[in-house]
XYZ file of N, CA, C and O in Angstrom:
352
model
N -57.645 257.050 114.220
C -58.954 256.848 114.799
C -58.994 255.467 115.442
O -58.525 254.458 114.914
N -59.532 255.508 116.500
C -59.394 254.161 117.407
C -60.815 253.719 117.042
O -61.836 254.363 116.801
N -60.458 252.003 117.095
C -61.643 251.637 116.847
C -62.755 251.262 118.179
O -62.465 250.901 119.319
N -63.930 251.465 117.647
C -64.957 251.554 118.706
C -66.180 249.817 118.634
O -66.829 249.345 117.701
N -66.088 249.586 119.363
C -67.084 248.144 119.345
C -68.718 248.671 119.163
O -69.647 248.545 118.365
N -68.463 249.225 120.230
C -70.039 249.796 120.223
C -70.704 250.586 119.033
O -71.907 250.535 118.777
N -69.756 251.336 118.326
C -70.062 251.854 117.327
C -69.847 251.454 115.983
O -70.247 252.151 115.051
N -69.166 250.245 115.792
C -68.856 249.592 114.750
C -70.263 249.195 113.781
O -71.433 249.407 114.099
N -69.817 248.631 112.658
C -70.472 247.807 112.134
C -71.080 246.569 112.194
O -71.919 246.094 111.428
N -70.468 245.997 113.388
C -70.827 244.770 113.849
C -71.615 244.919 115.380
O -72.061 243.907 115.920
N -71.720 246.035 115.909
C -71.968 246.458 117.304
C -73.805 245.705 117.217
O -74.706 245.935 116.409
N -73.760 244.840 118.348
C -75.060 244.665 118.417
C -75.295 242.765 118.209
O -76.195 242.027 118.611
N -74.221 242.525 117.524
C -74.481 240.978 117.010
C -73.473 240.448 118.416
O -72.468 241.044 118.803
N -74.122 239.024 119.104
C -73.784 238.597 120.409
C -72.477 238.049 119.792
O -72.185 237.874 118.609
N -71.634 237.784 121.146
C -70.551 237.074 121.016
C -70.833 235.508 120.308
O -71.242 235.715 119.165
N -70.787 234.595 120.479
C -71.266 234.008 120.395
C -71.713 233.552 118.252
O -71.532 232.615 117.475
N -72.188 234.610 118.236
C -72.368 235.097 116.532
C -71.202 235.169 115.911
O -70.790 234.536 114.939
N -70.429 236.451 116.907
C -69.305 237.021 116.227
C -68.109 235.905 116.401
O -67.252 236.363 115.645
N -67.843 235.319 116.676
C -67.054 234.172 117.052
C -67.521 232.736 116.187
O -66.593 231.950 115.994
N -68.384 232.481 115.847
C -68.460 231.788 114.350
C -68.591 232.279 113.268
O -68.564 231.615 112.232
N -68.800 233.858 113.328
C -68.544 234.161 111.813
C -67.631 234.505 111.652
O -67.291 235.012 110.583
N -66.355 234.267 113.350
C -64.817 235.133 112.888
C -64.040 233.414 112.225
O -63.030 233.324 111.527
N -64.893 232.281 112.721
C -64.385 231.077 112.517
C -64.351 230.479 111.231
O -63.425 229.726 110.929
N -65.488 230.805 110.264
C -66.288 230.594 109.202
C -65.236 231.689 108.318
O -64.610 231.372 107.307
N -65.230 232.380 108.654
C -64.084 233.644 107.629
C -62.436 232.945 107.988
O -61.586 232.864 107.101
N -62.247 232.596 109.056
C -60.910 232.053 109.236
C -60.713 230.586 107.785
O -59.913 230.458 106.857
N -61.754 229.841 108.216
C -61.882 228.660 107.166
C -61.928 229.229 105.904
O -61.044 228.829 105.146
N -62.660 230.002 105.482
C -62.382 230.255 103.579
C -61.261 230.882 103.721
O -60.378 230.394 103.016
N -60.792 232.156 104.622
C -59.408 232.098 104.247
C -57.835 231.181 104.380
O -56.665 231.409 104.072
N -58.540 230.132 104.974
C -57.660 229.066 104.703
C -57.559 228.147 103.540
O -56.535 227.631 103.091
N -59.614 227.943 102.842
C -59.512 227.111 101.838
C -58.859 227.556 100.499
O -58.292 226.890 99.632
N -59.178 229.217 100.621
C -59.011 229.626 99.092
C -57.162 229.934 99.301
O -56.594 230.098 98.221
N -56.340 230.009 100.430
C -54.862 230.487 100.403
C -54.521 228.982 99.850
O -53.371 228.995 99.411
N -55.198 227.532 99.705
C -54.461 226.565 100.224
C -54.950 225.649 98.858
O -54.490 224.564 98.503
N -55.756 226.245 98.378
C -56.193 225.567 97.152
C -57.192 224.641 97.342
O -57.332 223.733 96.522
N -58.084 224.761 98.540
C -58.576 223.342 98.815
C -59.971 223.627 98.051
O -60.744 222.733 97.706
N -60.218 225.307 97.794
C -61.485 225.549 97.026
C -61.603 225.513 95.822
O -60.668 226.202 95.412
N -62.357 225.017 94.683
C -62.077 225.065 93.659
C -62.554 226.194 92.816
O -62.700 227.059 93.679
N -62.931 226.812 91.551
C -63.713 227.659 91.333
C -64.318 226.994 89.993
O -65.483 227.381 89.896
N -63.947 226.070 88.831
C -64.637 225.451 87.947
C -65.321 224.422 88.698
O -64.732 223.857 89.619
N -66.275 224.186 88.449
C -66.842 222.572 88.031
C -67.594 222.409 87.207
O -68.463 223.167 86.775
N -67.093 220.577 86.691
C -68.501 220.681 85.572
C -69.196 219.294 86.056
O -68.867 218.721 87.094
N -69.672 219.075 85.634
C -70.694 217.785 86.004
C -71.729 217.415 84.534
O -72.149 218.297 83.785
N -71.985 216.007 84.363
C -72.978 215.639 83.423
C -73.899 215.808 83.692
O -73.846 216.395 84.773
N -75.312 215.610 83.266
C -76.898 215.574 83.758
C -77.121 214.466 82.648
O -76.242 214.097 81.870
N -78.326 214.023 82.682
C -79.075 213.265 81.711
C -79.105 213.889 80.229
O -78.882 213.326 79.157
N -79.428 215.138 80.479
C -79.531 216.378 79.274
C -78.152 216.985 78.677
O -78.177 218.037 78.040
N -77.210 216.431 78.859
C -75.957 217.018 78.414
C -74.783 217.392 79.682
O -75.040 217.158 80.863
N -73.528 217.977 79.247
C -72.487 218.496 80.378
C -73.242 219.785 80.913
O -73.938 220.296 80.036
N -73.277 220.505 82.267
C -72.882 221.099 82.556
C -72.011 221.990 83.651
O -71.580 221.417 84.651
N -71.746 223.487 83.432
C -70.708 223.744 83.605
C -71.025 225.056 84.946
O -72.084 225.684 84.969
N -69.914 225.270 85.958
C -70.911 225.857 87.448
C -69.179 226.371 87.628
O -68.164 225.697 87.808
N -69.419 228.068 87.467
C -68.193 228.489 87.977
C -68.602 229.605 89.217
O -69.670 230.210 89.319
N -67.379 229.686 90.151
C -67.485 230.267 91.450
C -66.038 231.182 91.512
O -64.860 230.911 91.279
N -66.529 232.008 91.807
C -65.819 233.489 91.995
C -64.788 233.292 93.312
O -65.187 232.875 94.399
N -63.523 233.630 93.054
C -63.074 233.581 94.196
C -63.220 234.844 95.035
O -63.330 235.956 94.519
N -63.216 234.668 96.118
C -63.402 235.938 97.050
C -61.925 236.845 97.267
O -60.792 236.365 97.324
N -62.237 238.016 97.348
C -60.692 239.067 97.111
C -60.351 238.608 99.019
O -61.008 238.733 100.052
N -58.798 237.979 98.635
C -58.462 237.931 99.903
C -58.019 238.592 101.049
O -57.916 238.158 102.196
N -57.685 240.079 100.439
C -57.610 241.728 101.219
C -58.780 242.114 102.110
O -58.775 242.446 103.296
N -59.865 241.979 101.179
C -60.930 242.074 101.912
C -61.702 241.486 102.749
O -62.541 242.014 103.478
N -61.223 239.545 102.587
C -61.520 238.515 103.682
C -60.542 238.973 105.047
O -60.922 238.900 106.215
N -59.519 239.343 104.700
C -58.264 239.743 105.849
C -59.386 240.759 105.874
O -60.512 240.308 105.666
N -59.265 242.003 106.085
C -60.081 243.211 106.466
C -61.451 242.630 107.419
O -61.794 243.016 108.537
N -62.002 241.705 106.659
C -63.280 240.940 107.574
C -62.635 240.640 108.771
O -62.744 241.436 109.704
N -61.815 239.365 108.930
C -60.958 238.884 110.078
C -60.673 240.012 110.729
O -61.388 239.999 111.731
N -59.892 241.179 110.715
C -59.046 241.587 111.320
C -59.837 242.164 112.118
O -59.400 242.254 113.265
N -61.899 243.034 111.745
C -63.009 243.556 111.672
C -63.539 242.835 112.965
O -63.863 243.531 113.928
N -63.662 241.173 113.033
C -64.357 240.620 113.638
C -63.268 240.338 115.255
O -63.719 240.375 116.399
N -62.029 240.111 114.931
C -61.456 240.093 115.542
C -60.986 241.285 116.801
O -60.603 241.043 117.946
N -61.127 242.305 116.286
C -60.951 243.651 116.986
C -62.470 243.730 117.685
O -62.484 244.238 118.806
N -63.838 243.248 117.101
C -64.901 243.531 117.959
C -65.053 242.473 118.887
O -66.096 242.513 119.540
N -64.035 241.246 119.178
C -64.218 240.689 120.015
C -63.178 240.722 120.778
O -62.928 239.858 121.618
N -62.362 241.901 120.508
C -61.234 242.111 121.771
C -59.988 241.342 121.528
O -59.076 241.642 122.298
N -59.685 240.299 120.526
C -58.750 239.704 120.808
C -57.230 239.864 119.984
O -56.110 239.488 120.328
N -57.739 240.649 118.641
C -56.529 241.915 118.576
C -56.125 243.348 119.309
O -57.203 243.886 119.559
N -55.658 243.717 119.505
C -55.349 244.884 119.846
C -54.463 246.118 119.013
O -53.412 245.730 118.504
N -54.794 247.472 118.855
C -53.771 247.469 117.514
C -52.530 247.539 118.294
O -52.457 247.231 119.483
N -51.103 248.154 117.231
C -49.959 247.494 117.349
C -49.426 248.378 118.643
O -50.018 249.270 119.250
N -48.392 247.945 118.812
C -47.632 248.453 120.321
C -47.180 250.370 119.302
O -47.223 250.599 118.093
N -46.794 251.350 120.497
C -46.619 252.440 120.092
C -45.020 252.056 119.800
O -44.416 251.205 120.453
N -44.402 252.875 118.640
C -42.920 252.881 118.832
C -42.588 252.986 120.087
O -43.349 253.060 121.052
N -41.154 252.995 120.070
C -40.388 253.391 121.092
C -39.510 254.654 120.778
O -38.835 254.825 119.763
N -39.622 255.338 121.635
C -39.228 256.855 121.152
C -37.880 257.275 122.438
O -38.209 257.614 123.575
N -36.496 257.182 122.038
C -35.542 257.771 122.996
C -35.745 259.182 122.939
O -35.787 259.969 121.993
N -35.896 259.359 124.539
C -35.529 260.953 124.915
C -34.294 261.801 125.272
O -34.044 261.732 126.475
N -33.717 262.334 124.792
C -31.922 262.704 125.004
C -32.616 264.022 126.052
O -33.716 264.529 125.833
N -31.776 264.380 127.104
C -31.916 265.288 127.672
C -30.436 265.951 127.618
O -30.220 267.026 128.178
């Protein structure tokens, strides 16, 4: 099934949109491949320690986003067809 822009899930949001949220998804999947995100922290308060944990995001499905945003703005294409010899 070929994919369709117009009919997508994203069909309707301007370029412009789709091109910082393909930029914004490029960056977490750079922070979380690279370690730059953390997922504990703790911090003191006046009132005692506390403690603030963050979920990492499944990175299959950040790729799937990218690949999503990228195809509705044209700048993937899917892959080339084999090459198929014909013997006559």
């Amino acid at each position: 099934m070929a994919y369709n822009p117009q009919t997508s899930i994203l069909a309707g949001r301007d370029t412009a949109t789709l091109q910082a949220d393909l930029a914004t998804a490029q960056q977490a999947y750079i922070d979380l491949t690279t370690g730059k995100k953390g997922e504990n922290y703790s911090y003191t308060q006046g009132d005692g320690s506390k403690a603030v944990t963050y979920t990492r995001a499944n990175l299959a499905q950040l790729v799937a986003l990218i690949r999503q945003l990228q195809a509705q703005l044209g700048i993937v294409s899917r892959g080339r067809r084999p090459i198929r010899f014909m013997f006559r």
